[in-house]
Short mmCIF file of C-alpha atoms and ligand atoms in Angstrom, two decimals:
data_model
loop_
_atom_site.label_atom_id
_atom_site.label_comp_id
_atom_site.label_asym_id
_atom_site.label_seq_id
_atom_site.Cartn_x
_atom_site.Cartn_y
_atom_site.Cartn_z
CA UNK Q 1 129.96 -55.31 -186.59
CA UNK Q 2 127.33 -57.20 -188.42
CA UNK Q 3 125.97 -55.72 -191.44
CA UNK Q 4 122.33 -55.46 -191.70
CA UNK Q 5 121.66 -54.06 -195.27
CA UNK Q 6 123.61 -55.57 -197.78
CA UNK Q 7 121.37 -54.61 -200.98
CA UNK Q 8 123.34 -54.46 -203.91
CA UNK Q 9 123.58 -55.21 -207.48
CA UNK Q 10 125.38 -59.00 -208.79
CA UNK Q 11 126.09 -60.31 -212.33
CA UNK Q 12 127.72 -62.82 -213.55
CA UNK Q 13 128.67 -63.84 -217.18
CA UNK Q 14 129.82 -66.94 -218.64
CA UNK Q 15 131.25 -67.87 -221.87
CA UNK Q 16 131.78 -64.88 -223.28
CA UNK Q 17 135.07 -63.21 -224.44
CA UNK Q 18 136.27 -60.05 -222.41
CA UNK Q 19 133.91 -61.25 -220.20
CA UNK Q 20 135.04 -58.65 -217.52
CA UNK Q 21 134.08 -55.90 -220.00
CA UNK Q 22 130.68 -57.54 -220.09
CA UNK Q 23 130.40 -57.37 -216.16
CA UNK Q 24 131.68 -53.76 -216.55
CA UNK Q 25 128.77 -52.63 -218.25
CA UNK Q 26 126.15 -54.60 -216.74
CA UNK Q 27 127.18 -53.46 -213.42
CA UNK Q 28 127.58 -49.65 -214.73
CA UNK Q 29 123.99 -50.41 -215.79
CA UNK Q 30 122.99 -51.15 -212.03
CA UNK Q 31 124.87 -48.34 -210.51
CA UNK Q 32 121.42 -47.17 -209.04
CA UNK Q 33 121.32 -50.53 -206.74
CA UNK Q 34 125.03 -49.30 -205.08
CA UNK Q 35 127.39 -46.75 -205.19
CA UNK Q 36 129.53 -47.41 -202.48
CA UNK Q 37 131.87 -49.83 -203.83
CA UNK Q 38 132.27 -52.17 -206.76
CA UNK Q 39 134.47 -55.17 -207.79
CA UNK Q 40 135.02 -57.66 -210.27
CA UNK Q 41 136.61 -61.20 -210.30
CA UNK Q 42 137.07 -62.96 -213.22
CA UNK Q 43 138.62 -66.52 -214.68
CA UNK Q 44 140.64 -67.31 -217.59
CA UNK Q 45 139.83 -71.24 -216.52
CA UNK Q 46 143.62 -71.49 -214.18
CA UNK Q 47 143.14 -68.55 -212.26
CA UNK Q 48 141.01 -66.27 -210.66
CA UNK Q 49 141.54 -62.33 -210.88
CA UNK Q 50 139.51 -59.86 -208.63
CA UNK Q 51 139.75 -56.27 -208.45
CA UNK Q 52 137.54 -54.37 -206.39
CA UNK Q 53 137.53 -50.63 -204.37
CA UNK Q 54 135.47 -48.05 -203.24
CA UNK Q 55 133.39 -45.35 -205.45
CA UNK Q 56 131.55 -45.55 -208.76
CA UNK Q 57 132.06 -48.37 -211.55
CA UNK Q 58 133.53 -46.05 -213.62
CA UNK Q 59 136.21 -44.78 -211.24
CA UNK Q 60 137.31 -48.06 -209.48
CA UNK Q 61 137.76 -50.01 -213.23
CA UNK Q 62 139.60 -48.58 -216.56
CA UNK Q 63 140.15 -50.43 -219.55
CA UNK Q 64 143.97 -51.39 -218.25
CA UNK Q 65 142.21 -52.72 -214.66
CA UNK Q 66 139.72 -54.90 -217.29
CA UNK Q 67 142.68 -56.39 -219.36
CA UNK Q 68 143.92 -57.56 -216.18
CA UNK Q 69 140.82 -59.01 -215.64
CA UNK Q 70 141.33 -61.90 -218.28
CA UNK Q 71 139.20 -64.65 -218.96
CA UNK Q 72 135.42 -65.53 -220.18
CA UNK Q 73 133.99 -65.85 -216.90
CA UNK Q 74 133.27 -63.37 -214.39
CA UNK Q 75 131.41 -62.01 -211.52
CA UNK Q 76 130.47 -58.63 -210.36
CA UNK Q 77 129.11 -56.75 -207.56
CA UNK Q 78 128.01 -52.81 -207.30
CA UNK Q 79 128.13 -52.01 -203.09
CA UNK Q 80 125.07 -50.21 -201.52
CA UNK Q 81 126.13 -47.63 -199.01
CA UNK Q 82 125.30 -48.37 -195.54
CA UNK Q 83 126.02 -46.19 -192.69
CA UNK Q 84 128.95 -47.41 -190.19
CA UNK Q 85 131.48 -49.65 -191.80
CA UNK Q 86 133.55 -48.17 -194.50
CA UNK Q 87 136.08 -50.51 -195.60
CA UNK Q 88 137.45 -51.64 -198.58
CA UNK Q 89 137.47 -55.28 -196.70
CA UNK Q 90 133.51 -54.82 -197.26
CA UNK Q 91 133.53 -54.36 -200.80
CA UNK Q 92 132.81 -57.75 -202.76
CA UNK Q 93 133.40 -60.34 -204.71
CA UNK Q 94 134.53 -62.20 -201.22
CA UNK Q 95 137.88 -64.45 -202.92
CA UNK Q 96 139.24 -67.07 -200.96
CA UNK Q 97 142.08 -69.85 -201.74
CA UNK Q 98 140.36 -73.58 -200.17
CA UNK Q 99 141.07 -77.11 -200.64
CA UNK Q 100 139.39 -77.21 -204.36
CA UNK Q 101 141.01 -74.05 -205.04
CA UNK Q 102 139.91 -70.94 -205.74
CA UNK Q 103 136.09 -69.20 -205.58
CA UNK Q 104 134.97 -65.93 -205.38
CA UNK Q 105 131.17 -64.84 -204.15
CA UNK Q 106 129.02 -62.20 -205.21
CA UNK Q 107 125.88 -61.53 -202.79
CA UNK Q 108 122.45 -59.31 -203.36
CA UNK Q 109 120.38 -59.79 -200.08
CA UNK Q 110 120.83 -59.87 -196.29
CA UNK Q 111 121.04 -63.20 -194.52
CA UNK Q 112 118.57 -63.12 -191.24
CA UNK Q 113 120.50 -66.14 -189.44
CA UNK Q 114 124.25 -64.53 -190.59
CA UNK Q 115 125.27 -63.64 -186.52
CA UNK Q 116 124.25 -66.99 -185.60
CA UNK Q 117 125.83 -68.79 -188.27
CA UNK Q 118 128.90 -66.41 -187.72
CA UNK Q 119 129.18 -67.05 -183.94
CA UNK Q 120 129.23 -70.64 -184.32
CA UNK Q 121 131.68 -70.51 -187.28
CA UNK Q 122 134.10 -68.34 -184.77
CA UNK Q 123 133.82 -70.59 -181.96
CA UNK Q 124 134.66 -73.31 -183.81
CA UNK Q 125 137.99 -71.39 -185.37
CA UNK Q 126 137.04 -69.79 -188.24
CA UNK Q 127 138.31 -65.95 -188.45
CA UNK Q 128 136.66 -63.39 -190.30
CA UNK Q 129 138.35 -60.19 -192.27
CA UNK Q 130 135.13 -58.41 -193.19
CA UNK Q 131 131.46 -57.77 -191.58
CA UNK Q 132 129.81 -59.30 -195.01
CA UNK Q 133 127.18 -61.81 -194.42
CA UNK Q 134 128.70 -63.16 -197.21
CA UNK Q 135 132.08 -64.33 -195.77
CA UNK Q 136 130.01 -67.20 -193.74
CA UNK Q 137 129.29 -68.62 -197.33
CA UNK Q 138 133.07 -69.19 -197.82
CA UNK Q 139 133.69 -70.93 -194.54
CA UNK Q 140 130.35 -73.23 -194.79
CA UNK Q 141 131.85 -74.01 -198.32
CA UNK Q 142 135.11 -74.67 -197.00
CA UNK Q 143 134.10 -76.62 -194.13
CA UNK Q 144 131.62 -78.71 -196.38
CA UNK Q 145 132.39 -82.25 -196.19
CA UNK Q 146 131.32 -82.89 -199.96
CA UNK Q 147 133.76 -83.57 -202.56
CA UNK Q 148 132.25 -81.33 -205.34
CA UNK Q 149 131.83 -77.54 -205.34
CA UNK Q 150 128.33 -77.83 -206.36
CA UNK Q 151 127.36 -80.37 -203.30
CA UNK Q 152 129.20 -77.86 -201.04
CA UNK Q 153 127.08 -74.90 -202.37
CA UNK Q 154 123.95 -76.67 -201.93
CA UNK Q 155 125.20 -77.69 -198.14
CA UNK Q 156 126.30 -74.07 -197.38
CA UNK Q 157 122.85 -72.40 -198.66
CA UNK Q 158 120.66 -74.94 -196.70
CA UNK Q 159 122.58 -73.48 -193.45
CA UNK Q 160 121.58 -69.88 -194.22
CA UNK Q 161 118.32 -68.30 -193.85
CA UNK Q 162 117.16 -64.85 -195.35
CA UNK Q 163 117.28 -63.28 -198.74
CA UNK Q 164 119.81 -63.93 -201.17
CA UNK Q 165 121.04 -63.99 -204.71
CA UNK Q 166 124.53 -65.39 -204.77
CA UNK Q 167 126.83 -66.19 -207.64
CA UNK Q 168 129.57 -68.28 -207.48
CA UNK Q 169 132.86 -67.97 -209.70
CA UNK Q 170 135.01 -71.26 -209.41
CA UNK Q 171 138.35 -71.31 -211.94
CA UNK Q 172 136.18 -73.21 -214.57
CA UNK Q 173 132.37 -72.73 -213.39
CA UNK Q 174 129.99 -70.54 -212.24
CA UNK Q 175 126.91 -71.23 -209.94
CA UNK Q 176 123.76 -69.03 -209.31
CA UNK Q 177 121.39 -69.57 -206.65
CA UNK Q 178 118.34 -67.77 -205.78
CA UNK Q 179 116.75 -68.12 -202.11
CA UNK Q 180 113.53 -69.91 -201.45
CA UNK Q 181 111.18 -66.88 -201.26
CA UNK Q 182 112.97 -64.83 -204.35
CA UNK Q 183 113.22 -61.99 -202.52
CA UNK Q 184 115.74 -60.10 -204.42
CA UNK Q 185 115.33 -60.43 -208.24
CA UNK Q 186 118.05 -62.37 -210.58
CA UNK Q 187 117.40 -62.79 -214.46
CA UNK Q 188 119.50 -64.88 -216.74
CA UNK Q 189 120.05 -63.43 -220.61
CA UNK Q 190 121.51 -65.30 -223.40
CA UNK Q 191 124.49 -63.05 -225.07
CA UNK Q 192 125.93 -64.62 -228.03
CA UNK Q 193 127.21 -68.51 -227.11
CA UNK Q 194 127.11 -67.47 -223.03
CA UNK Q 195 125.09 -66.47 -220.54
CA UNK Q 196 124.61 -63.36 -218.42
CA UNK Q 197 122.78 -63.47 -214.81
CA UNK Q 198 122.24 -60.09 -213.25
CA UNK Q 199 120.06 -58.78 -210.46
CA UNK Q 200 118.10 -56.46 -213.23
CA UNK Q 201 117.55 -56.59 -217.06
CA UNK Q 202 118.46 -53.19 -217.76
CA UNK Q 203 122.04 -54.92 -217.68
CA UNK Q 204 120.95 -57.22 -220.30
CA UNK Q 205 119.87 -54.13 -222.42
CA UNK Q 206 123.16 -52.31 -222.46
CA UNK Q 207 125.37 -55.32 -223.27
CA UNK Q 208 123.04 -56.86 -226.00
CA UNK Q 209 122.21 -59.77 -224.18
CA UNK Q 210 118.78 -61.51 -224.37
CA UNK Q 211 116.51 -61.70 -221.75
CA UNK Q 212 115.60 -65.72 -221.23
CA UNK Q 213 113.76 -66.13 -217.96
CA UNK Q 214 114.08 -65.01 -213.74
CA UNK Q 215 116.18 -67.41 -211.72
CA UNK Q 216 113.10 -69.85 -209.99
CA UNK Q 217 113.01 -68.85 -206.38
CA UNK Q 218 115.16 -71.36 -204.89
CA UNK Q 219 117.00 -72.32 -207.92
CA UNK Q 220 120.51 -73.05 -208.55
CA UNK Q 221 121.93 -72.93 -211.95
CA UNK Q 222 125.37 -74.51 -212.82
CA UNK Q 223 127.11 -73.06 -215.91
CA UNK Q 224 129.88 -75.33 -217.45
CA UNK Q 225 131.89 -74.87 -220.37
CA UNK Q 226 130.42 -76.71 -223.61
CA UNK Q 227 127.13 -77.64 -221.70
CA UNK Q 228 123.89 -75.89 -221.04
CA UNK Q 229 123.27 -74.51 -217.74
CA UNK Q 230 122.09 -77.15 -215.58
CA UNK Q 231 119.41 -76.57 -213.29
CA UNK Q 232 118.89 -77.49 -209.73
CA UNK Q 233 115.41 -77.00 -207.86
CA UNK Q 234 117.43 -76.79 -204.38
CA UNK Q 235 114.00 -75.71 -202.10
CA UNK Q 236 110.78 -75.86 -202.95
CA UNK Q 237 109.90 -72.10 -204.13
CA UNK Q 238 107.53 -70.19 -201.99
CA UNK Q 239 108.03 -66.82 -204.04
CA UNK Q 240 107.86 -63.68 -201.68
CA UNK Q 241 109.35 -61.25 -203.87
CA UNK Q 242 110.13 -57.97 -202.76
CA UNK Q 243 107.68 -55.36 -203.54
CA UNK Q 244 109.89 -52.41 -202.84
CA UNK Q 245 111.67 -53.26 -205.88
CA UNK Q 246 108.51 -52.21 -207.97
CA UNK Q 247 107.89 -49.30 -205.64
CA UNK Q 248 111.45 -47.60 -206.05
CA UNK Q 249 114.29 -49.51 -206.13
CA UNK Q 250 114.61 -51.16 -209.70
CA UNK Q 251 115.23 -48.98 -213.02
CA UNK Q 252 112.13 -48.31 -214.77
CA UNK Q 253 113.66 -49.99 -217.94
CA UNK Q 254 113.93 -53.12 -216.40
CA UNK Q 255 111.43 -56.05 -216.11
CA UNK Q 256 111.07 -56.87 -212.92
CA UNK Q 257 109.79 -60.78 -212.00
CA UNK Q 258 108.76 -60.75 -215.61
CA UNK Q 259 106.92 -57.39 -215.54
CA UNK Q 260 107.90 -54.13 -216.62
CA UNK Q 261 108.67 -52.06 -213.41
CA UNK Q 262 107.53 -48.83 -215.48
CA UNK Q 263 104.07 -50.01 -216.48
CA UNK Q 264 103.83 -51.20 -212.88
CA UNK Q 265 104.62 -47.67 -211.69
CA UNK Q 266 102.15 -46.25 -213.97
CA UNK Q 267 99.59 -48.55 -212.46
CA UNK Q 268 100.28 -47.34 -209.20
CA UNK Q 269 99.67 -43.78 -210.25
CA UNK Q 270 96.55 -44.36 -211.62
CA UNK Q 271 95.17 -46.03 -208.95
CA UNK Q 272 96.42 -43.44 -206.51
CA UNK Q 273 94.42 -41.02 -208.70
CA UNK Q 274 91.30 -42.95 -208.44
CA UNK Q 275 91.62 -43.46 -204.33
CA UNK Q 276 92.88 -40.48 -203.64
CA UNK Q 277 91.66 -37.85 -206.19
CA UNK Q 278 92.20 -34.05 -205.55
CA UNK Q 279 91.48 -30.83 -207.21
CA UNK Q 280 94.69 -29.28 -208.48
CA UNK Q 281 96.10 -27.47 -211.55
CA UNK Q 282 99.21 -29.60 -211.93
CA UNK Q 283 100.66 -32.83 -211.09
CA UNK Q 284 104.25 -32.72 -210.46
CA UNK Q 285 106.54 -35.59 -209.72
CA UNK Q 286 109.56 -35.58 -207.21
CA UNK Q 287 112.23 -36.69 -209.73
CA UNK Q 288 113.14 -39.01 -210.74
CA UNK Q 289 111.20 -41.80 -208.34
CA UNK Q 290 108.20 -40.31 -208.53
CA UNK Q 291 107.77 -39.62 -212.51
CA UNK Q 292 106.40 -42.50 -213.61
CA UNK Q 293 103.47 -42.62 -211.02
CA UNK Q 294 103.08 -39.09 -211.27
CA UNK Q 295 102.43 -39.78 -215.15
CA UNK Q 296 99.63 -42.33 -214.41
CA UNK Q 297 98.23 -40.25 -211.90
CA UNK Q 298 97.81 -37.34 -214.68
CA UNK Q 299 96.40 -39.77 -217.22
CA UNK Q 300 93.96 -41.06 -214.73
CA UNK Q 301 92.90 -37.65 -213.24
CA UNK Q 302 93.08 -35.38 -216.45
CA UNK Q 303 95.18 -32.87 -214.23
CA UNK Q 304 98.15 -31.58 -216.80
CA UNK Q 305 101.61 -33.04 -215.99
CA UNK Q 306 104.26 -30.65 -215.33
CA UNK Q 307 108.28 -31.19 -214.75
CA UNK Q 308 108.08 -28.29 -211.79
CA UNK Q 309 110.86 -29.66 -210.13
CA UNK Q 310 114.13 -29.88 -211.69
CA UNK Q 311 116.85 -32.36 -210.38
CA UNK Q 312 120.70 -31.61 -210.19
CA UNK Q 313 122.11 -34.59 -211.58
CA UNK Q 314 125.37 -34.16 -210.03
CA UNK Q 315 124.29 -34.43 -206.52
CA UNK Q 316 124.34 -37.93 -205.10
CA UNK Q 317 121.40 -39.58 -203.21
CA UNK Q 318 120.66 -37.34 -200.41
CA UNK Q 319 119.41 -41.07 -198.75
CA UNK Q 320 122.67 -42.19 -197.90
CA UNK Q 321 123.91 -39.05 -195.73
CA UNK Q 322 124.04 -40.34 -192.27
CA UNK Q 323 123.59 -36.81 -190.65
CA UNK Q 324 120.10 -35.50 -190.50
CA UNK Q 325 121.59 -31.70 -191.35
CA UNK Q 326 123.39 -32.76 -194.35
CA UNK Q 327 120.62 -34.74 -195.43
CA UNK Q 328 118.27 -31.39 -195.38
CA UNK Q 329 121.07 -29.80 -197.34
CA UNK Q 330 121.67 -32.14 -199.90
CA UNK Q 331 117.57 -32.49 -200.58
CA UNK Q 332 117.84 -28.59 -201.92
CA UNK Q 333 120.99 -28.80 -203.48
CA UNK Q 334 119.27 -31.57 -205.85
CA UNK Q 335 116.16 -30.37 -206.13
CA UNK Q 336 114.87 -27.04 -207.01
CA UNK Q 337 111.49 -25.73 -208.28
CA UNK Q 338 110.24 -23.70 -211.42
CA UNK Q 339 108.78 -20.88 -209.44
CA UNK Q 340 106.64 -19.26 -212.67
CA UNK Q 341 105.42 -22.72 -213.00
CA UNK Q 342 104.28 -23.03 -209.63
CA UNK Q 343 103.50 -19.63 -208.18
CA UNK Q 344 99.67 -19.29 -207.40
CA UNK Q 345 98.80 -22.80 -208.52
CA UNK Q 346 97.18 -25.93 -206.82
CA UNK Q 347 99.94 -28.27 -207.33
CA UNK Q 348 99.83 -32.34 -206.60
CA UNK Q 349 103.07 -33.54 -205.68
CA UNK Q 350 103.89 -37.21 -206.28
CA UNK Q 351 106.87 -39.60 -205.00
CA UNK Q 352 107.04 -43.15 -204.73
CA UNK Q 353 107.24 -43.31 -200.42
CA UNK Q 354 108.12 -41.61 -197.38
CA UNK Q 355 111.02 -43.20 -195.02
CA UNK Q 356 112.33 -40.67 -192.62
CA UNK Q 357 110.04 -37.65 -194.13
CA UNK Q 358 112.93 -35.55 -195.02
CA UNK Q 359 112.37 -35.42 -198.68
CA UNK Q 360 108.50 -34.91 -198.44
CA UNK Q 361 108.95 -31.95 -195.98
CA UNK Q 362 111.55 -30.48 -198.31
CA UNK Q 363 109.56 -30.81 -201.28
CA UNK Q 364 106.66 -28.98 -199.43
CA UNK Q 365 109.11 -26.47 -198.34
CA UNK Q 366 110.10 -25.90 -201.69
CA UNK Q 367 106.94 -25.54 -203.24
CA UNK Q 368 105.59 -22.97 -201.14
CA UNK Q 369 108.73 -21.05 -201.28
CA UNK Q 370 107.95 -21.04 -205.29
CA UNK Q 371 104.45 -19.76 -204.46
CA UNK Q 372 102.58 -22.76 -204.48
CA UNK Q 373 98.57 -21.98 -203.55
CA UNK Q 374 98.01 -25.34 -202.55
CA UNK Q 375 100.42 -28.29 -201.77
CA UNK Q 376 98.98 -32.07 -201.94
CA UNK Q 377 101.08 -34.92 -201.63
CA UNK Q 378 100.34 -38.09 -202.80
CA UNK Q 379 102.36 -41.33 -202.50
CA UNK Q 380 102.24 -44.05 -204.83
CA UNK Q 381 102.72 -46.99 -201.75
CA UNK Q 382 101.27 -47.54 -198.55
CA UNK Q 383 102.94 -45.68 -195.54
CA UNK Q 384 106.56 -47.46 -194.54
CA UNK Q 385 105.98 -48.39 -191.33
CA UNK Q 386 108.22 -51.49 -190.99
CA UNK Q 387 112.43 -52.10 -191.40
CA UNK Q 388 113.36 -54.46 -194.23
CA UNK Q 389 115.20 -57.71 -193.02
CA UNK Q 390 115.62 -58.83 -196.45
CA UNK Q 391 117.85 -56.11 -198.24
CA UNK Q 392 116.20 -53.08 -198.36
CA UNK Q 393 118.08 -50.09 -196.76
CA UNK Q 394 115.30 -49.17 -194.46
CA UNK Q 395 116.32 -47.27 -191.45
CA UNK Q 396 115.36 -48.59 -188.02
CA UNK Q 397 111.86 -48.11 -186.88
CA UNK Q 398 112.58 -45.33 -184.43
CA UNK Q 399 113.48 -43.52 -187.89
CA UNK Q 400 110.65 -44.37 -189.71
CA UNK Q 401 108.14 -41.55 -189.67
CA UNK Q 402 105.15 -43.75 -190.21
CA UNK Q 403 106.17 -46.35 -187.61
CA UNK Q 404 105.19 -43.74 -184.89
CA UNK Q 405 102.91 -41.22 -186.66
CA UNK Q 406 99.33 -41.52 -188.10
CA UNK Q 407 98.56 -40.06 -191.72
CA UNK Q 408 97.59 -36.72 -190.31
CA UNK Q 409 100.51 -36.43 -188.12
CA UNK Q 410 103.05 -37.12 -191.01
CA UNK Q 411 100.95 -34.45 -192.90
CA UNK Q 412 101.46 -31.72 -190.48
CA UNK Q 413 105.30 -32.91 -189.92
CA UNK Q 414 105.78 -32.40 -193.80
CA UNK Q 415 103.78 -29.33 -193.76
CA UNK Q 416 101.22 -30.62 -196.82
CA UNK Q 417 97.60 -29.21 -197.64
CA UNK Q 418 96.78 -32.87 -198.01
CA UNK Q 419 98.55 -36.23 -197.96
CA UNK Q 420 97.42 -39.70 -198.83
CA UNK Q 421 99.00 -42.73 -200.01
CA UNK Q 422 98.15 -45.63 -202.02
CA UNK Q 423 96.56 -48.67 -200.59
CA UNK Q 424 98.08 -51.94 -200.34
CA UNK Q 425 95.50 -54.04 -202.23
CA UNK Q 426 95.95 -51.72 -205.20
CA UNK Q 427 99.80 -51.40 -204.77
CA UNK Q 428 99.68 -55.28 -205.11
CA UNK Q 429 97.07 -55.10 -208.17
CA UNK Q 430 99.15 -52.62 -209.80
CA UNK Q 431 102.35 -55.13 -209.72
CA UNK Q 432 100.02 -58.14 -210.97
CA UNK Q 433 100.60 -61.62 -210.21
CA UNK Q 434 99.36 -63.77 -207.18
CA UNK Q 435 99.22 -61.05 -204.35
CA UNK Q 436 100.85 -64.01 -201.97
CA UNK Q 437 103.93 -64.17 -204.10
CA UNK Q 438 104.90 -60.87 -202.75
CA UNK Q 439 107.07 -59.64 -199.66
CA UNK Q 440 105.34 -56.32 -198.52
CA UNK Q 441 106.62 -56.69 -194.67
CA UNK Q 442 107.92 -52.96 -195.08
CA UNK Q 443 103.78 -51.91 -195.03
CA UNK Q 444 102.42 -54.22 -192.96
CA UNK Q 445 105.11 -55.70 -190.57
CA UNK Q 446 104.33 -59.24 -191.48
CA UNK Q 447 107.96 -61.01 -192.14
CA UNK Q 448 107.95 -64.39 -193.46
CA UNK Q 449 110.98 -65.02 -191.88
P1 AMP K 501 112.80 -39.89 -196.92
O1 AMP K 501 113.39 -38.40 -197.33
O2 AMP K 501 113.50 -40.33 -195.89
O3 AMP K 501 111.22 -39.86 -196.38
O4 AMP K 501 112.99 -40.65 -197.90
C1 AMP K 501 111.84 -40.99 -199.03
C2 AMP K 501 112.81 -40.69 -200.22
O5 AMP K 501 113.90 -41.28 -200.82
C3 AMP K 501 111.86 -41.09 -201.48
O6 AMP K 501 112.20 -39.50 -202.69
C4 AMP K 501 112.28 -42.28 -202.02
O7 AMP K 501 112.21 -41.96 -203.53
C5 AMP K 501 113.59 -42.31 -201.71
N1 AMP K 501 113.69 -43.41 -201.07
C6 AMP K 501 112.99 -44.75 -200.78
N2 AMP K 501 113.51 -45.84 -200.10
C7 AMP K 501 115.25 -45.55 -200.46
C8 AMP K 501 116.47 -46.30 -200.26
N3 AMP K 501 115.65 -47.57 -199.57
N4 AMP K 501 117.29 -46.00 -200.62
C9 AMP K 501 116.93 -44.74 -201.15
N5 AMP K 501 116.32 -44.00 -201.65
C10 AMP K 501 115.32 -44.24 -200.89
#
């Protein structure tokens, strides 16, 4: 089966002693981008070593395993859970031996023509081990007529469309490529004499790397020993940065497309207070996703901010469970109210998004059970009306509550006294930069590809 949602974290480390350890800590910092599987390939210049498995970074690796991943260059990956496929074969890096030697690939994003490319490859005799888009690249590279890996990678990425940040490791070099739209983030950091390339800058902070810049949309970077990284603009950049990274996905301490994700979320909350004010006694965030926007809402409105919902951190993300019944229970397991605070009060609850409506419905119920006099739901993004084909894990349209229901119908479904969302204009302004440079197809259905 073809895997539609390959939304993950990638890291590449080059020219650094014990590169696999730096990759490990980077993946640990980016655990929120994927919890299903984790893997690292390293190279000692002669041979590529790979260890990958299902589970969290800290479960997949230990000191002994990282010792085995020797060398001064490494690539790593955290895989996000998607429904269906449950195989170790779907963990990354994807390693292969081919006529030029060995290579390992990690990929964050989702290729929109993956099926066509794969069908054509299969027809011409290729065999596949996994359901991952990423495996297409191995075949495209190994079949390219070009003599050098660099040119073969260029050949290969020219045959695929969609969202990708790829990092390729050969035995002696590392290559990072970002798609021409730059849907998913990818940043470069300097670490000692070497380099770190990662999906999010929070990885740099943990390993002590200094943020240098983002990889440009359409740019390929080549890392080679004893040389400065070489940059090739493979495609004309046509930026369509994912706005949902700002809304929800990235860690608040990351610089996203050059701007603080936290600052953007505070702005969203402030704008939400201006656009959708409400008379209330306190602002309460849905932890952790609604916290920065709730702070912004409180600052702008003057309504006190309270941590009225406490999160149990030992429960995984509720979103991941495929069965509806379990998801309901898991929200309760995860979030619980401070009754003494809420009882008899008018509450504004802030979350970043409503996808299926499960979380908001539960939150309203929790608040009512805790004695809230009124529950007003405010969402720091527009209604999520359309699925993402570029790497954010959204259910298909039939499960997106805003695809078929009006705001008033959603309000009724979740049982709130009022419900209001941030406008798309205010969201774009909160993120800064050129409005046209953002992909917001999840909110307006206007797909670039
Ligand atoms: P739902 O309960 O289906 O309406 O999902 C909304 C909740 O899930 C919100 O609290 C969001 O913070 C969170 N959320 C939104 N998008 C995603 C995603 N792609 N992966 C995981 N969680 C998400």
